Coordinates of N, CA and C in Angstrom, one line a residue:
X1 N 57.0 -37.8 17.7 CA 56.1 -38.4 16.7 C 54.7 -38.5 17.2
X2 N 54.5 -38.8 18.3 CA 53.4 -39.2 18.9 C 52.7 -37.6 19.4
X3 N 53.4 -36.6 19.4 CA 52.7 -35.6 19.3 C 52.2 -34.6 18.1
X4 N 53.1 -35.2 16.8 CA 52.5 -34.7 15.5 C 51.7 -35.5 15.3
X5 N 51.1 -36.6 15.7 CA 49.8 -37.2 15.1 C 49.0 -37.1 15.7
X6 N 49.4 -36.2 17.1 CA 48.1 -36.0 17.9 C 47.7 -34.6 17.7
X7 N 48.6 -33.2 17.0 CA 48.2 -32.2 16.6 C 47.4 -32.7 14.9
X8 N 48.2 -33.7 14.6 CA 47.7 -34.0 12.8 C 46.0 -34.3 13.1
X9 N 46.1 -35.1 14.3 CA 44.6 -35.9 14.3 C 43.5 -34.6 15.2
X10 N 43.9 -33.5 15.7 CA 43.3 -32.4 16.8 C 42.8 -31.4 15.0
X11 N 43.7 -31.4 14.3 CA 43.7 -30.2 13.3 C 42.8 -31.0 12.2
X12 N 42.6 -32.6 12.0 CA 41.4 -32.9 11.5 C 40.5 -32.6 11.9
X13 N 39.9 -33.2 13.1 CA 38.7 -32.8 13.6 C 38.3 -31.3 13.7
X14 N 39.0 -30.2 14.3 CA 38.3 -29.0 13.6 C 38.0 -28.5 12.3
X15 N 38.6 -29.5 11.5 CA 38.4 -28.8 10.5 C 37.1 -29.6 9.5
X16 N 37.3 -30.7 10.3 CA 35.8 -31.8 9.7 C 34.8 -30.7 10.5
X17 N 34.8 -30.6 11.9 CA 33.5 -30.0 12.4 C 33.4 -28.6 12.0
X18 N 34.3 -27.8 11.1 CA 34.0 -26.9 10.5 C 33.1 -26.7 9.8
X19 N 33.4 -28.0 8.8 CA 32.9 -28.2 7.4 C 31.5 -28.6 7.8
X20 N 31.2 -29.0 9.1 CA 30.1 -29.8 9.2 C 28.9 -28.4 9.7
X21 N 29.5 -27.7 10.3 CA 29.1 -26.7 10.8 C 28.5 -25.4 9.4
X22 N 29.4 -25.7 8.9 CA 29.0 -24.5 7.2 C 27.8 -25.1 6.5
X23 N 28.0 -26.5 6.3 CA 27.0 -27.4 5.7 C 25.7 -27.3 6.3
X24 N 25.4 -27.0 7.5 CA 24.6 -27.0 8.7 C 23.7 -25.7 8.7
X25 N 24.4 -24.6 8.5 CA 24.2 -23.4 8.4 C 23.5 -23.0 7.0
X26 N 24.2 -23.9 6.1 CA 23.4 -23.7 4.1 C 22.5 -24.1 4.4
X27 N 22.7 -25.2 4.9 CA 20.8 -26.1 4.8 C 20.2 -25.1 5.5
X28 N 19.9 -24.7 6.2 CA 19.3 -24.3 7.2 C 18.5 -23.1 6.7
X29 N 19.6 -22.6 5.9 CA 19.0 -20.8 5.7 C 18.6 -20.9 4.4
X30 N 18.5 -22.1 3.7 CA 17.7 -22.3 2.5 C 16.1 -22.5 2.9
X31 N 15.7 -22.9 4.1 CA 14.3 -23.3 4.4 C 13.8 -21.7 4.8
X32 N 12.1 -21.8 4.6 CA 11.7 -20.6 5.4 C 12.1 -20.1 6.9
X33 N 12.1 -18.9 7.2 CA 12.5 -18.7 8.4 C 11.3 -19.2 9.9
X34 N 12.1 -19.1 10.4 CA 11.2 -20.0 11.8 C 10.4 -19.4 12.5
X35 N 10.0 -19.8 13.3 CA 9.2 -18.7 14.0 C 7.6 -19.1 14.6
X36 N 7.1 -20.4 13.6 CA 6.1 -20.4 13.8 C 5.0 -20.6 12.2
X37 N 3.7 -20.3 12.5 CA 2.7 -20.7 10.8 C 3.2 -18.9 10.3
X38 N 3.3 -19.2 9.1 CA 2.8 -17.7 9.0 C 1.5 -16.8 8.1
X39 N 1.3 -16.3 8.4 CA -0.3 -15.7 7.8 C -0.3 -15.3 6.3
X40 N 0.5 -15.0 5.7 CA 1.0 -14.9 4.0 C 2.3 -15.2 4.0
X41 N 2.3 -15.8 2.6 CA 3.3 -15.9 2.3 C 3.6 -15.6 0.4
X42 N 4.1 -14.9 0.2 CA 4.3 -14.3 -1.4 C 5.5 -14.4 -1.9
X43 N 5.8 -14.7 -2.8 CA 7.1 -14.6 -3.8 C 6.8 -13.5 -5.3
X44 N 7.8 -12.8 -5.9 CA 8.1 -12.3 -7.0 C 7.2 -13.0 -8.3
X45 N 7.4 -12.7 -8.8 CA 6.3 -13.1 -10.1 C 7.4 -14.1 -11.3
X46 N 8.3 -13.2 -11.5 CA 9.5 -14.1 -11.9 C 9.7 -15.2 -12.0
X47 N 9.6 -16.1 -12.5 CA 9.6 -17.8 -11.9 C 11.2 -18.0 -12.2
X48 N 12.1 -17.1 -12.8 CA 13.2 -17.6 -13.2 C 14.6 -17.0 -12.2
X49 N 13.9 -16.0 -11.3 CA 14.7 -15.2 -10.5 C 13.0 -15.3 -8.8
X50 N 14.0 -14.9 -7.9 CA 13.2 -15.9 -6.7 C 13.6 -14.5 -5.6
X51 N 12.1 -14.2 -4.9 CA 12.6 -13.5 -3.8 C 10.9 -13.9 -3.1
X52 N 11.0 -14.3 -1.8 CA 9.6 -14.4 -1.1 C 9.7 -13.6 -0.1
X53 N 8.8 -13.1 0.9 CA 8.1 -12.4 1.6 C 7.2 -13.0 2.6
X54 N 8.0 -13.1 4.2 CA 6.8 -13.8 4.4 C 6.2 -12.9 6.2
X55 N 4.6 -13.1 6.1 CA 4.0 -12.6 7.1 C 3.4 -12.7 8.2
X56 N 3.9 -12.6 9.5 CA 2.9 -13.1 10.9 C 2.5 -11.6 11.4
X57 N 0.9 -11.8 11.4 CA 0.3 -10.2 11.9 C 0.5 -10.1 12.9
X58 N 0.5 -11.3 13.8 CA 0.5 -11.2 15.3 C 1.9 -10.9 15.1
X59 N 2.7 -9.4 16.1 CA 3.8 -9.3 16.0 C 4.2 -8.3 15.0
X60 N 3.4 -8.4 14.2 CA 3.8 -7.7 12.6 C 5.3 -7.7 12.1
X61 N 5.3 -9.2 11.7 CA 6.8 -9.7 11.4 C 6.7 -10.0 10.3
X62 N 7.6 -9.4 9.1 CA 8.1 -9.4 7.8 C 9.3 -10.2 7.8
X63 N 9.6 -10.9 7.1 CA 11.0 -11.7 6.7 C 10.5 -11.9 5.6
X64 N 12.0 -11.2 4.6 CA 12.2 -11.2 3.0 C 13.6 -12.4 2.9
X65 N 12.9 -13.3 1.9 CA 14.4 -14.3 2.0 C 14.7 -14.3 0.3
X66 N 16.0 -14.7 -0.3 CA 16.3 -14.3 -1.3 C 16.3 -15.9 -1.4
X67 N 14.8 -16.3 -2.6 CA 15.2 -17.7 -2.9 C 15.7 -18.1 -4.2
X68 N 16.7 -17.6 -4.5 CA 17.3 -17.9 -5.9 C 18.2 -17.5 -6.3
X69 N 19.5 -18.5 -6.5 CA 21.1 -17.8 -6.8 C 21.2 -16.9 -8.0
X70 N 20.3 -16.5 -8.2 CA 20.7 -15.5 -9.6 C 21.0 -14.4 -9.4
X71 N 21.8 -13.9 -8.6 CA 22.5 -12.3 -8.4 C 21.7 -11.1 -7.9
X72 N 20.2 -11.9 -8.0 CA 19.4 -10.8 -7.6 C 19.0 -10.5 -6.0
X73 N 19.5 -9.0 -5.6 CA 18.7 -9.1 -3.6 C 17.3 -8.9 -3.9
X74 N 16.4 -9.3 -3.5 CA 14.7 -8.9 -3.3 C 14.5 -8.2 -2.7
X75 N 13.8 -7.4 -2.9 CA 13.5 -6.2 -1.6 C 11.9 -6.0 -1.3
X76 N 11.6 -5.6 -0.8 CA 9.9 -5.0 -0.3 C 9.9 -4.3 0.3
X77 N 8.5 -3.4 0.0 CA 8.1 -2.3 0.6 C 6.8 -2.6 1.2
X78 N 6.9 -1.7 2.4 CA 5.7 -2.5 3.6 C 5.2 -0.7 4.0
X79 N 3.8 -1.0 3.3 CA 2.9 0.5 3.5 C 1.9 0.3 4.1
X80 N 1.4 1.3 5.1 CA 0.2 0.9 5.6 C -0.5 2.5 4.9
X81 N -2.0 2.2 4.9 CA -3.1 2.9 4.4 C -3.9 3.7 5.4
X82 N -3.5 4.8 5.0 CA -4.0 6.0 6.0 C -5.3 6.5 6.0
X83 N -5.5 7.7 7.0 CA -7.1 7.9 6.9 C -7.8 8.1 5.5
X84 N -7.4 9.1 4.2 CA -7.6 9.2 3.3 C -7.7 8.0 1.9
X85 N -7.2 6.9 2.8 CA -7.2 5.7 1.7 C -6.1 5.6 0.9
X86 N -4.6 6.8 0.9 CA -3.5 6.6 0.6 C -2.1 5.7 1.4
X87 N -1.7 5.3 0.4 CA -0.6 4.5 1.1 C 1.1 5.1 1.9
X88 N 1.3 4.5 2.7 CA 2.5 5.7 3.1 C 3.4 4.4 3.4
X89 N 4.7 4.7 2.9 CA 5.6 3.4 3.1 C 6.3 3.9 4.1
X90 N 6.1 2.6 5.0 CA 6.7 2.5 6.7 C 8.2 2.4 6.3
X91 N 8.6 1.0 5.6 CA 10.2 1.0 5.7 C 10.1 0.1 4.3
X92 N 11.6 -0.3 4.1 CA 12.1 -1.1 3.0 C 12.6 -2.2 3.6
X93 N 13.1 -3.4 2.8 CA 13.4 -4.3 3.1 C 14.7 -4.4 2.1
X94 N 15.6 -5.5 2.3 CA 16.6 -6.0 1.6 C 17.1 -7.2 1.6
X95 N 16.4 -8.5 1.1 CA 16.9 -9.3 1.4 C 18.4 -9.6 0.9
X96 N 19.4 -9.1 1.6 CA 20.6 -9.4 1.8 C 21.9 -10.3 2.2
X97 N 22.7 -11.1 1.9 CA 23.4 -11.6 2.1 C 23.2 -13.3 1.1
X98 N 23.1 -12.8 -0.3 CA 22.4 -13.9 -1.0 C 21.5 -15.1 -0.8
X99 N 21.4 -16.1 -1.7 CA 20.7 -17.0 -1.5 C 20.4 -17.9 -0.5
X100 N 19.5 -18.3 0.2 CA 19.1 -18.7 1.2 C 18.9 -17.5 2.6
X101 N 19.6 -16.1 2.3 CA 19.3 -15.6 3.3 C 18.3 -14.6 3.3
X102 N 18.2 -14.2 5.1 CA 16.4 -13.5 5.1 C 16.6 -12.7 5.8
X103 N 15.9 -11.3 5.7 CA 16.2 -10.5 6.6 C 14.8 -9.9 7.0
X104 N 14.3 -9.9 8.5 CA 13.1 -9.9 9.3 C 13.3 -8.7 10.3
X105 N 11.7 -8.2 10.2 CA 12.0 -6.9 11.2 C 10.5 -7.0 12.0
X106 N 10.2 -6.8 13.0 CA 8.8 -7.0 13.5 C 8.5 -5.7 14.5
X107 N 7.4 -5.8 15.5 CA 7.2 -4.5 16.0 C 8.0 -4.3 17.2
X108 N 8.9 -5.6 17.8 CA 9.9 -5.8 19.0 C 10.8 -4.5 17.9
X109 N 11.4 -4.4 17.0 CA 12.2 -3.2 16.6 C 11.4 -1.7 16.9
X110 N 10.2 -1.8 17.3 CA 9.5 -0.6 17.5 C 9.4 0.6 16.3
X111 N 9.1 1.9 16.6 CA 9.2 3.0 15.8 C 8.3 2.0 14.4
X112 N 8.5 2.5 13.1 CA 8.1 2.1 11.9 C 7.6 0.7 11.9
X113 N 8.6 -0.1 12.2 CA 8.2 -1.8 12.4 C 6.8 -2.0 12.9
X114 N 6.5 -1.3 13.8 CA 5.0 -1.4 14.5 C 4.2 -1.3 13.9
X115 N 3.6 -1.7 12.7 CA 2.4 -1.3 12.2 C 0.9 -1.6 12.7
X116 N 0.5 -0.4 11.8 CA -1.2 0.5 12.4 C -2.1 -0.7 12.3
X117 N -3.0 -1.1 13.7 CA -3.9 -2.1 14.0 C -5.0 -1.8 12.8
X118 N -5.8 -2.7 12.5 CA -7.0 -3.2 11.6 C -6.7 -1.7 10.5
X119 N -5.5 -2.0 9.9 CA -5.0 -1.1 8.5 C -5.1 -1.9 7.8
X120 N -5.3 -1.4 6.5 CA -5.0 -2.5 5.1 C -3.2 -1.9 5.4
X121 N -2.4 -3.1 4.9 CA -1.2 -3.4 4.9 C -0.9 -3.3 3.0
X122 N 0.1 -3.0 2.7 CA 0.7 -3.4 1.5 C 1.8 -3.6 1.4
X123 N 2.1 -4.9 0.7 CA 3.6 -5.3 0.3 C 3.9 -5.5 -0.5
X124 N 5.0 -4.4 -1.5 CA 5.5 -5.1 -2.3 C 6.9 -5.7 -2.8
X125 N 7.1 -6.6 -2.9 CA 8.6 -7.4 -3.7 C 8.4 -7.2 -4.9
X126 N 10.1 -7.0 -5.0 CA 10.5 -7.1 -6.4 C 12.2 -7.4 -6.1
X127 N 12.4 -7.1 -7.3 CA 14.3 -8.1 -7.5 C 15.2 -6.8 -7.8
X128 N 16.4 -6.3 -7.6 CA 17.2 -5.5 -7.9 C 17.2 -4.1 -7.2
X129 N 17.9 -3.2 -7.1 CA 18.1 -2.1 -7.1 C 17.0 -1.2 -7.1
X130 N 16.1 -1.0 -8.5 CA 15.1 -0.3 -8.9 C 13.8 -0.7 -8.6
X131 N 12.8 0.0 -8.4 CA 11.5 -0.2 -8.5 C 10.5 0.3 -9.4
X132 N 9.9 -0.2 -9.8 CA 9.4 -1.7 -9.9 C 10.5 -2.4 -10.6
X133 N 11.4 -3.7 -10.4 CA 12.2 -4.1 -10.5 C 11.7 -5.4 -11.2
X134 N 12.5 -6.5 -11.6 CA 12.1 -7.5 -12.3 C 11.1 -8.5 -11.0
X135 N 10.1 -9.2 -11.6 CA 9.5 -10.0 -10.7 C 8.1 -9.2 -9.8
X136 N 8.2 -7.5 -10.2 CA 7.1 -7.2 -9.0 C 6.3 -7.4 -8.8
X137 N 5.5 -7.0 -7.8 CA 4.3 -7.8 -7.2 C 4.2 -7.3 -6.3
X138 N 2.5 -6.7 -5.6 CA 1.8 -6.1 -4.6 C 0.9 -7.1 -4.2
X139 N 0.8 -7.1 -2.8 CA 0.1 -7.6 -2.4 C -0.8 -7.3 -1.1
X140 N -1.9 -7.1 -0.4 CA -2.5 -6.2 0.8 C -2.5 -7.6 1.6
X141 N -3.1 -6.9 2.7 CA -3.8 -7.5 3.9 C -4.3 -6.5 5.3
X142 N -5.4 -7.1 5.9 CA -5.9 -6.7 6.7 C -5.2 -6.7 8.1
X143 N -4.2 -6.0 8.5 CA -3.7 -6.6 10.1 C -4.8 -6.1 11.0
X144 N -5.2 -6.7 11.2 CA -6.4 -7.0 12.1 C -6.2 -8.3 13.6
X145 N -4.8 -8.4 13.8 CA -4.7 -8.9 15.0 C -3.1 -8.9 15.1

């Protein structure tokens, strides 16, 4: 007896600090991602469907977070501006794994991620599969540090 209520009472507790643990994890990945201030910060145009974008030059770190349970992944496109004053897209983004989550790439991934010093930058989000997708939206910046 005395050892079924000490497996009864061992199999509560993992399973409370399970729960406490998942709870811990939602909150968490609903807030902006961490890191520090960041230099922009942009969302979708959409007010009814949610994807933000957000930017530290130093580093040249992108994190796209999906902020709204409505079925939609956000995605963005991160172009830098070449000698001729055209745009050439470095990479894509996906914010992936539904709401509250973010997916960040910076120039520690090297190759593409590194973007071109005192370039105009462009970014744009939008919602879905397709581009221009519901919500789009461009936006520049100067990486200049």
């Amino acid at each position: 007896m005395r050892n079924r209520i000490a497996a009864l009472a061992a199999t509560t507790v993992i399973l409370a600090g399970g729960a406490l643990a998942t709870a811990s994890a939602a909150s968490a990945s609903v807030a902006p991602p961490g890191g520090g201030s960041w230099d922009h910060t942009w969302t979708t145009i959409d007010a009814k469907h949610g994807g933000t974008v957000y930017v530290e030059e130093h580093g040249d770190v992108v994190s796209l977070c999906d902020t709204a349970a409505d079925g939609y992944a956000p995605r963005a496109e991160v172009s830098a501006q070449d000698s001729v004053g055209t745009y050439d897209i470095k990479y894509t983004i996906t914010g992936a794994g539904g709401y509250g989550a973010c997916t960040t790439y910076s120039a520690s991934n090297g190759g593409k991620y590194d973007l071109p010093e005192n370039d105009n930058i462009m970014i744009s989000i939008w919602l879905g599969p397709t581009k221009p997708g519901p919500g789009f939206k461009w936006y520049t910046y100067l990486n200049d540090h």
